[in-house]
Structures are given as C-alpha cells and as structure tokens.
Coordinates of C-alpha atoms in Angstrom, one line a residue:
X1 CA -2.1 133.1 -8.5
X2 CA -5.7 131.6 -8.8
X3 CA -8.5 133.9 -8.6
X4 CA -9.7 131.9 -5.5
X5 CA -6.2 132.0 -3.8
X6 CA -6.6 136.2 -4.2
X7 CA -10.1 136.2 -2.9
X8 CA -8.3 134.0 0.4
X9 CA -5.3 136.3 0.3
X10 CA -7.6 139.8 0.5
X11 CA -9.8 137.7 3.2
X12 CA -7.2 137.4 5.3
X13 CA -5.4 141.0 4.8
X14 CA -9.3 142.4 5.7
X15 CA -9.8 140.2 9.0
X16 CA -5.5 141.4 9.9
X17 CA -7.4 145.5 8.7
X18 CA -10.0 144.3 11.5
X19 CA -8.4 142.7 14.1
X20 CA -5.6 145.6 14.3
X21 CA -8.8 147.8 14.2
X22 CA -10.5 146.8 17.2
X23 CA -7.9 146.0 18.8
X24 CA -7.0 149.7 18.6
X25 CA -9.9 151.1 19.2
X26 CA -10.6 148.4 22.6
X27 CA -6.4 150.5 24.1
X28 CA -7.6 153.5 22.5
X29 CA -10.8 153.6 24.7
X30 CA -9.2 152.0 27.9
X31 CA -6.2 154.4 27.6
X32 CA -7.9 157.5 26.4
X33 CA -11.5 157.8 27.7
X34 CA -12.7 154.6 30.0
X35 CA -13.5 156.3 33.5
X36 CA -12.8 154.2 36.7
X37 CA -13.7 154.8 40.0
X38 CA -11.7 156.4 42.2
X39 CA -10.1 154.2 45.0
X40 CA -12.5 153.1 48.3
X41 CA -9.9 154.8 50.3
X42 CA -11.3 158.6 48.7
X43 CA -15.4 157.6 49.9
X44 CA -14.6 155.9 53.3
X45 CA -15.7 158.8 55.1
X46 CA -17.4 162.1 54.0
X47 CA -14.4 164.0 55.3
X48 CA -11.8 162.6 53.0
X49 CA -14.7 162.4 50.4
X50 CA -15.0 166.5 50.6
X51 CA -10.6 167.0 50.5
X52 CA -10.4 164.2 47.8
X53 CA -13.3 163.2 45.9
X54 CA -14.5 163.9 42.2
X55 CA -16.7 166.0 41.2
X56 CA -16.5 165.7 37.8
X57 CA -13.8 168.2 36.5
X58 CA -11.3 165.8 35.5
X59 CA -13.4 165.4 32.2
X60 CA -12.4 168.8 30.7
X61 CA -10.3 170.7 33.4
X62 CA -8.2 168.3 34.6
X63 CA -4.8 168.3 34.2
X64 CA -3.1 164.9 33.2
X65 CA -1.0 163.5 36.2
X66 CA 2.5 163.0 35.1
X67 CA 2.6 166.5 33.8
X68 CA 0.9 168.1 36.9
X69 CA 3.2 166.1 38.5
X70 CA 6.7 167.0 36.4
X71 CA 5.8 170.8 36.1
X72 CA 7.4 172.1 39.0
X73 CA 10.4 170.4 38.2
X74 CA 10.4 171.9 34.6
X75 CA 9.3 175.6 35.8
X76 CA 10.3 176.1 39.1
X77 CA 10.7 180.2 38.1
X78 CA 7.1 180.6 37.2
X79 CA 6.4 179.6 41.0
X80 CA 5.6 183.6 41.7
X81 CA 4.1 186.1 44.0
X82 CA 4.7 189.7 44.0
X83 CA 7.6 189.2 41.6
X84 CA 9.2 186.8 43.6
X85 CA 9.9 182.9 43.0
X86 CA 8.5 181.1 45.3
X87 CA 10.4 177.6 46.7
X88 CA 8.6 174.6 47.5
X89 CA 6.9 173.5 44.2
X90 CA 2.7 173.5 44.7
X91 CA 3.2 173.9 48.4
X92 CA 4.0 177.4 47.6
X93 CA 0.6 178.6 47.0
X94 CA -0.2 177.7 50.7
X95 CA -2.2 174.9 49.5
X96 CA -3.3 172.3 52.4
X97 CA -1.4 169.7 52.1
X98 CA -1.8 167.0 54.9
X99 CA 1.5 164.5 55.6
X100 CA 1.7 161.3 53.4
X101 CA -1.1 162.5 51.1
X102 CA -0.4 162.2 47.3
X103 CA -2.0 165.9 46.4
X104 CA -2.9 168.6 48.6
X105 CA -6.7 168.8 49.9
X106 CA -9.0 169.9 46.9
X107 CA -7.2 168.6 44.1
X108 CA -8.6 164.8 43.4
X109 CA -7.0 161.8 41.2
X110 CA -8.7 160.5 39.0
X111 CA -8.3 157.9 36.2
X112 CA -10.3 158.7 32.5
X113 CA -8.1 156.4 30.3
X114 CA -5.2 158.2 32.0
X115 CA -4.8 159.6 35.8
X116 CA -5.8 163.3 36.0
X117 CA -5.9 165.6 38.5
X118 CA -8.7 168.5 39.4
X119 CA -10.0 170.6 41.7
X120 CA -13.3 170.0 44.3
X121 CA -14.6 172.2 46.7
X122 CA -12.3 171.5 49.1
X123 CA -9.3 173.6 47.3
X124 CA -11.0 177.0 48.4
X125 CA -12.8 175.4 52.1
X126 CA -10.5 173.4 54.2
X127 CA -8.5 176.0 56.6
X128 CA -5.9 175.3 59.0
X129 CA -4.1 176.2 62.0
X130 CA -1.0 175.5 64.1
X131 CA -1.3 175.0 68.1
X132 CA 2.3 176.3 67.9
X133 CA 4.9 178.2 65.5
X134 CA 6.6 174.5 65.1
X135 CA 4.1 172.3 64.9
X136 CA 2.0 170.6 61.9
X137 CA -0.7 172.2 60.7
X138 CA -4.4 170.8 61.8
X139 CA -6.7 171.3 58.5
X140 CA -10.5 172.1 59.4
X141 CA -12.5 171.4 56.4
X142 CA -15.1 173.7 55.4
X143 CA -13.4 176.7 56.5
X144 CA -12.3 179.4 54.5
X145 CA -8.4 178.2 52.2
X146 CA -6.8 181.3 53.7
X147 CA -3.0 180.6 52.8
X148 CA -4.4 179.2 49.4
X149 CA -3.5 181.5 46.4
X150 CA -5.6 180.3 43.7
X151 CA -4.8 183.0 41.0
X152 CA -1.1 182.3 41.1
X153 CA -2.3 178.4 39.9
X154 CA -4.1 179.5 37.5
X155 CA -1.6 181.5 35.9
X156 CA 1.3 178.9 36.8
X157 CA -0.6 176.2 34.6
X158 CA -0.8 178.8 31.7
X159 CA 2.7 180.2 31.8
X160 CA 3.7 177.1 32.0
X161 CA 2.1 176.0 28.2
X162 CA 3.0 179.3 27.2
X163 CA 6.7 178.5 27.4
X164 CA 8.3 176.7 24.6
X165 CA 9.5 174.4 26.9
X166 CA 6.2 172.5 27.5
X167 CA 7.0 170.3 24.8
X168 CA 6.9 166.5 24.3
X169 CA 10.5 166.2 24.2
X170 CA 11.2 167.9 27.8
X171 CA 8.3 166.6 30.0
X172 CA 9.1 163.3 28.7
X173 CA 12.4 163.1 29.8
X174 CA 11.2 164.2 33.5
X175 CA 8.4 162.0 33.4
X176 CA 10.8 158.9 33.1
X177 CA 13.0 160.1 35.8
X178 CA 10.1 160.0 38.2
X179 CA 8.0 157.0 36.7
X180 CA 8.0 154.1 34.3
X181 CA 5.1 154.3 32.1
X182 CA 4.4 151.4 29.5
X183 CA 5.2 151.7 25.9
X184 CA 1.6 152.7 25.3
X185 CA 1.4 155.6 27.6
X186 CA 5.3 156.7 26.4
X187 CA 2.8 157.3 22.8
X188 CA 0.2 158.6 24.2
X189 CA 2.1 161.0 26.1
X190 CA 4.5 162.1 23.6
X191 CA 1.9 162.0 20.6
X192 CA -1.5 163.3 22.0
X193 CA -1.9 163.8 25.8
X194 CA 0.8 166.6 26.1
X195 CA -0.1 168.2 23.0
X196 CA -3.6 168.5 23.9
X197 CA -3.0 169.1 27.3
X198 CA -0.8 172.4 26.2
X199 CA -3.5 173.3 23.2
X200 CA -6.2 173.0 26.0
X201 CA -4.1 175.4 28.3
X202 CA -3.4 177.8 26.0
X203 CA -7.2 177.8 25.1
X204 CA -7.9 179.1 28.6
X205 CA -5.7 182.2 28.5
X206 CA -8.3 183.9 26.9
X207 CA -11.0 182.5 29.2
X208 CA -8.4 184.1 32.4
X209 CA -7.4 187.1 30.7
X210 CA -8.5 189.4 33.1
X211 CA -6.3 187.7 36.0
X212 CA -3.7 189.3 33.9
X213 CA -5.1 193.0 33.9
X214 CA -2.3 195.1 34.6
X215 CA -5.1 197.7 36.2
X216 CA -6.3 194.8 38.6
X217 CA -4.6 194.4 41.8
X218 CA -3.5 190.6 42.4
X219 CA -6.5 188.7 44.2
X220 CA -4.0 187.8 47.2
X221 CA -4.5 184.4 49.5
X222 CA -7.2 182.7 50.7
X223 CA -9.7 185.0 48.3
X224 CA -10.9 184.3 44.7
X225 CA -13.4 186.5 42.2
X226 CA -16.0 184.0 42.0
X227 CA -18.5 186.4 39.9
X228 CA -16.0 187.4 37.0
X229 CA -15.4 183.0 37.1
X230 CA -19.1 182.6 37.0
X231 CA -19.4 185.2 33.4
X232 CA -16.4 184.2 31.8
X233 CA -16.1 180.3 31.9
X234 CA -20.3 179.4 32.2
X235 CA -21.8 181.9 30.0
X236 CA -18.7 183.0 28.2
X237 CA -19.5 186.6 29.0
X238 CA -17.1 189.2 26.9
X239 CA -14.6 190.9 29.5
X240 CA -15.7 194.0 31.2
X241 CA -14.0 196.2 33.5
X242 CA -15.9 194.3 36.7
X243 CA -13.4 192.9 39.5
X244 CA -14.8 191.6 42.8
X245 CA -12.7 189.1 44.7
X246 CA -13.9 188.5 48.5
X247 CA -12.2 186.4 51.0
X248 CA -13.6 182.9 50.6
X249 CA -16.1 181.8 53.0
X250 CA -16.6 179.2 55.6
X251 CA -18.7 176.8 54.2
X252 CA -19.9 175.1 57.0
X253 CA -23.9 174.5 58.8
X254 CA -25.2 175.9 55.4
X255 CA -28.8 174.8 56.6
X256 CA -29.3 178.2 59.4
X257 CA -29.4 180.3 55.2
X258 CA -33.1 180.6 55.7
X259 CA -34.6 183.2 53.7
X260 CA -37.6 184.8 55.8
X261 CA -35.5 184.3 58.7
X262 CA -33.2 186.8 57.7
X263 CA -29.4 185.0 57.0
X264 CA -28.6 184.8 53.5
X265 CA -25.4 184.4 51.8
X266 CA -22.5 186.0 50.3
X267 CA -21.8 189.7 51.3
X268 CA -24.9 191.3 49.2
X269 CA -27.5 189.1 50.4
X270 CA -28.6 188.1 47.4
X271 CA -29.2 184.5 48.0
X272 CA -30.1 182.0 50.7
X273 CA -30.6 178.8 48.6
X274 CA -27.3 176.9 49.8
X275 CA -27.7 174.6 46.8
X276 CA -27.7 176.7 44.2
X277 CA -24.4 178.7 45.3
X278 CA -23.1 175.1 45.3
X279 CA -24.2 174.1 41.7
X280 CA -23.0 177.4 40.5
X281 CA -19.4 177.0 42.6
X282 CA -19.4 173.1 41.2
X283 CA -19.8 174.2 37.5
X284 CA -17.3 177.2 38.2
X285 CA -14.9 174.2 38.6
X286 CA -15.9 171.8 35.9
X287 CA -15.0 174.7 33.3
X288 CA -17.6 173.1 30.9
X289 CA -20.9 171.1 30.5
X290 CA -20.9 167.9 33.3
X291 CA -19.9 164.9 31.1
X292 CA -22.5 162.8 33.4
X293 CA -25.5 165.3 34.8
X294 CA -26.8 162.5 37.0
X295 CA -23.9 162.2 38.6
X296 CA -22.9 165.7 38.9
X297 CA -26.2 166.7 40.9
X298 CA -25.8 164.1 42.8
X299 CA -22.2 164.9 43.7
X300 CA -23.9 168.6 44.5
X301 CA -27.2 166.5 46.3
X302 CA -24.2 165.2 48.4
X303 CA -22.4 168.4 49.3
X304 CA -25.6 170.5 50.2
X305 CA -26.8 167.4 52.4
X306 CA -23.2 167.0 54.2
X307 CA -22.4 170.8 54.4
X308 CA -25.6 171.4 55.7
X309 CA -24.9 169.1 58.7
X310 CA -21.4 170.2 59.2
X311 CA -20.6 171.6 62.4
X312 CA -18.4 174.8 62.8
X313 CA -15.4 173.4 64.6
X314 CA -14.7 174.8 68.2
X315 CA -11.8 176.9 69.1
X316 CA -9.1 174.9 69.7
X317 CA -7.3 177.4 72.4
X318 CA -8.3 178.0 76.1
X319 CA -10.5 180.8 76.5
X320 CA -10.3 183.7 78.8
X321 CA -13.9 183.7 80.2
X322 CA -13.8 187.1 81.9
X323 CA -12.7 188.4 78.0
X324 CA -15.3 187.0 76.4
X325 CA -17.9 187.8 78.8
X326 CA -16.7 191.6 77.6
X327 CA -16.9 190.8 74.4
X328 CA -20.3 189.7 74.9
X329 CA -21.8 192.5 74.8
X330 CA -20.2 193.6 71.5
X331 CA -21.0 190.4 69.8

C-alpha cells in the first residue's frame, strides 16, 4: 500500500471517528439533556398552570417517567401507612388526582432529554371535597393537601431503590409491558437513566434520614416539616433532634400578609413577605441550585402575583343563617 493510499485510508477512518462522534453527542444531547417545553395545554389557564406546571425540579429531583410510572407495579408492598399496605398505587397517599389526568395535581411532566416527573406547589395546596359520600371529589386549589401524605412518598421512592429489585433487568421488563420505547431509550434506560436514577435515590436517604427516626412520630396527612426540609436539603444542615411538622396551609389571597398591619404568616409570626416563603417553599422542592435562575424567579414572580389575587373559594353548602349569626359573635 502507497504511502498516499494510507494517508486516504486514515482520512477517511478519522472523518467515520467524527461523524460517529457528533452524531453521538447531537442523540446524546437530545436524549439526555435538551429541555422542551411543556405542552400549551399545562399554561392555558393559571389554574391548570398551578396543578401542572414546572417549576424547575425536574432538573435534579425529578424522577424519570417510565419508572415513576412502573414502580407501583414493581413494589406495590412498600405502599405503607401505619404498617399497613396500602391498595391503589399513588392514589393511596390521598394525592388529588382529577379524572382523565395523566398525574395527580402537583406532580408535572416534563421532558429534559427524557420525560420526568416532579413536584410544584400544588402537591401540598390544592384541597378537595365531596358534596356527597358518593360523589367525585371537587379539588380547590390553593387550599391546604389534607388527604396528601407526603412523607409516605418520600420514603416510597427510597425504599423502593433500596430494594435489590430496582434494577435494570426488572423495571425494564415492566416498562415494555406498558410502553414501547425506541431502541435508544431501551439503552438509555437500561445503561444510565435507571442506574442514576437509583444512585440519585439512594443519595437522598441521607438527606431524609430523619423521616426515619424511630423517636419521631409519623408526620400524618395533609401536614409536612417544612423547617427540618428547609436545613437539611438547602443548607445541608447536620441532623438535630428538631421536629416541627404543621398542617399545611391555605395558600390563598396572600396579598392581606401586611406587616404593620398585623397578619403575618406561619404559626410564629415570623414573616409577612409572601414571596419569600415562596422562594424558600420553591427551592425546598427543586432539592438543589435552579438549573435556569431567570426562569425560576420568574416561575416564583408568577406564583406570588397569582396567589396574591387568588380568591378563597366560598362554602359550597347551604348555610344556616340563624347559626352563623351565633357564631358571629365568637368569630
């Protein structure tokens, strides 16, 4: 072989090493990391904006789809309350879930090279009632999620990777009996995203160690310890012996927390700046650093500005005037 003929033959094996290169890293990107918006459907009104919109936390606390999807499936058992299993899949943490919706109010879909799921506001502020023992629910946002029994998901998602069972193998098989993912996504799933995903889980049980205090009474439904949140995931505070969960609040006409006219929020009255309690609750949720600050405090600009304007709801029963002409003068 000529000396020109090899410097033709390496020529071409280095433009193949290229091509396959950038090729590569072009699915890598779109696959792994390209963020798209989420459908128009999600921002067509500010309601369905508040129960479904990003906010951000899909970057590093969101939980890839397929698998948030399969897990019930796979670890029905670790469904628990009080010791007991609990039937229903995510429906049995009293989560609101409205009819024909993909996910339950406060959890949002999101695609960042791959569909993931978080949580928004909405998780721990959309109540609900029923006008009869039978009948649907009617979810009120902004009120307080008090069926919702967020400690029981957060230790569901990390008993869950603690089990050998959360393994490539098994969630594989149970993603293909519910979808049919291309033969890029089969890799990606079996090679990196359910690896990671179970590293990244596992990571956390540090972080929520204290949920698991033996010493600690459960937090029960519809309440959360927003404080010991606040010290452990945003300024990685070492654990203490602190434990404060309150009933979570309504959420709704923030704009009457005026200072030096005497309402301020939570129960110590520390606080009457609606937006900060927002930004802090927001980052309590992103777990981490926003991947895009401009749009996170926007996303927060957004919430103050719409919860501010939010009316309380009015009570949806008839009233018995002479009874609350009595209670009147109590209230």
């Amino acid at each position: 072989m000529s000396m020109r003929s090899c410097r033709n033959w390496f020529r071409a094996i280095g433009v193949v090493i290229i091509v396959t290169v950038v090729v590569g890293g072009v699915i890598g990107y779109d696959r792994g990391f390209r963020e798209r918006p989420q459908p128009d459907w999600v921002t067509a009104d500010f309601e369905t904006r508040f129960k479904y919109g990003s906010i951000g936390a899909e970057h590093d606390a969101g939980i890839p789809y397929w698998i948030f999807y399969v897990l019930p499936r796979v670890f029905p058992e670790k469904l628990t309350q009080d010791g007991k299993v609990l039937p229903g899949g995510y429906a049995a943490l009293g989560v609101p879930w409205e009819q024909g919706q993909e996910l339950p109010a406060g959890f949002s879909k999101k695609t960042i090279g791959f569909p993931r799921v978080a949580n928004n506001c909405a998780v721990c502020h959309t109540t609900s009632y029923r006008e009869s023992p039978d009948a649907n629910p009617v979810f009120v946002i902004g009120g307080p999620a008090h069926t919702t029994n967020v400690e029981a998901f957060f230790r569901y998602l990390i008993d869950c990777a603690k089990d050998p069972r959360f393994n490539a193998d098994i969630l594989m098989a149970e993603i293909n009996r519910v979808t049919d993912l291309d033969l890029i996504d089969q890799l990606l799933y079996r090679f990196f995203v359910i690896p990671i995903t179970k590293k990244r889980l596992l990571e956390r049980e540090q972080q929520f160690a204290w949920i698991y205090r033996p010493d600690f009474p459960d937090w029960g439904r519809g309440r959360d310890d927003a404080m010991n949140l606040t010290k452990y995931f945003m300024i990685g505070a070492p654990m203490d012996d602190t434990f404060g969960p309150t009933d979570m609040p309504s959420v709704w006409n923030l704009k009457k927390y005026v200072w030096d006219q005497g309402h301020r929020m939570n129960y110590a009255g520390d606080s009457s700046d609606a937006y900060s309690v927002i930004m802090d609750s927001a980052l309590g949720l992103l777990g981490a650093a926003p991947a895009n600050k401009q749009d996170f405090v926007g996303q927060v600009q957004w919430l103050h500005s719409y919860l501010s304007e939010l009316p309380p709801p009015k009570y949806p029963f008839a009233i018995d005037q002479a009874k609350a002409a009595e209670g009147k003068t109590l209230f």
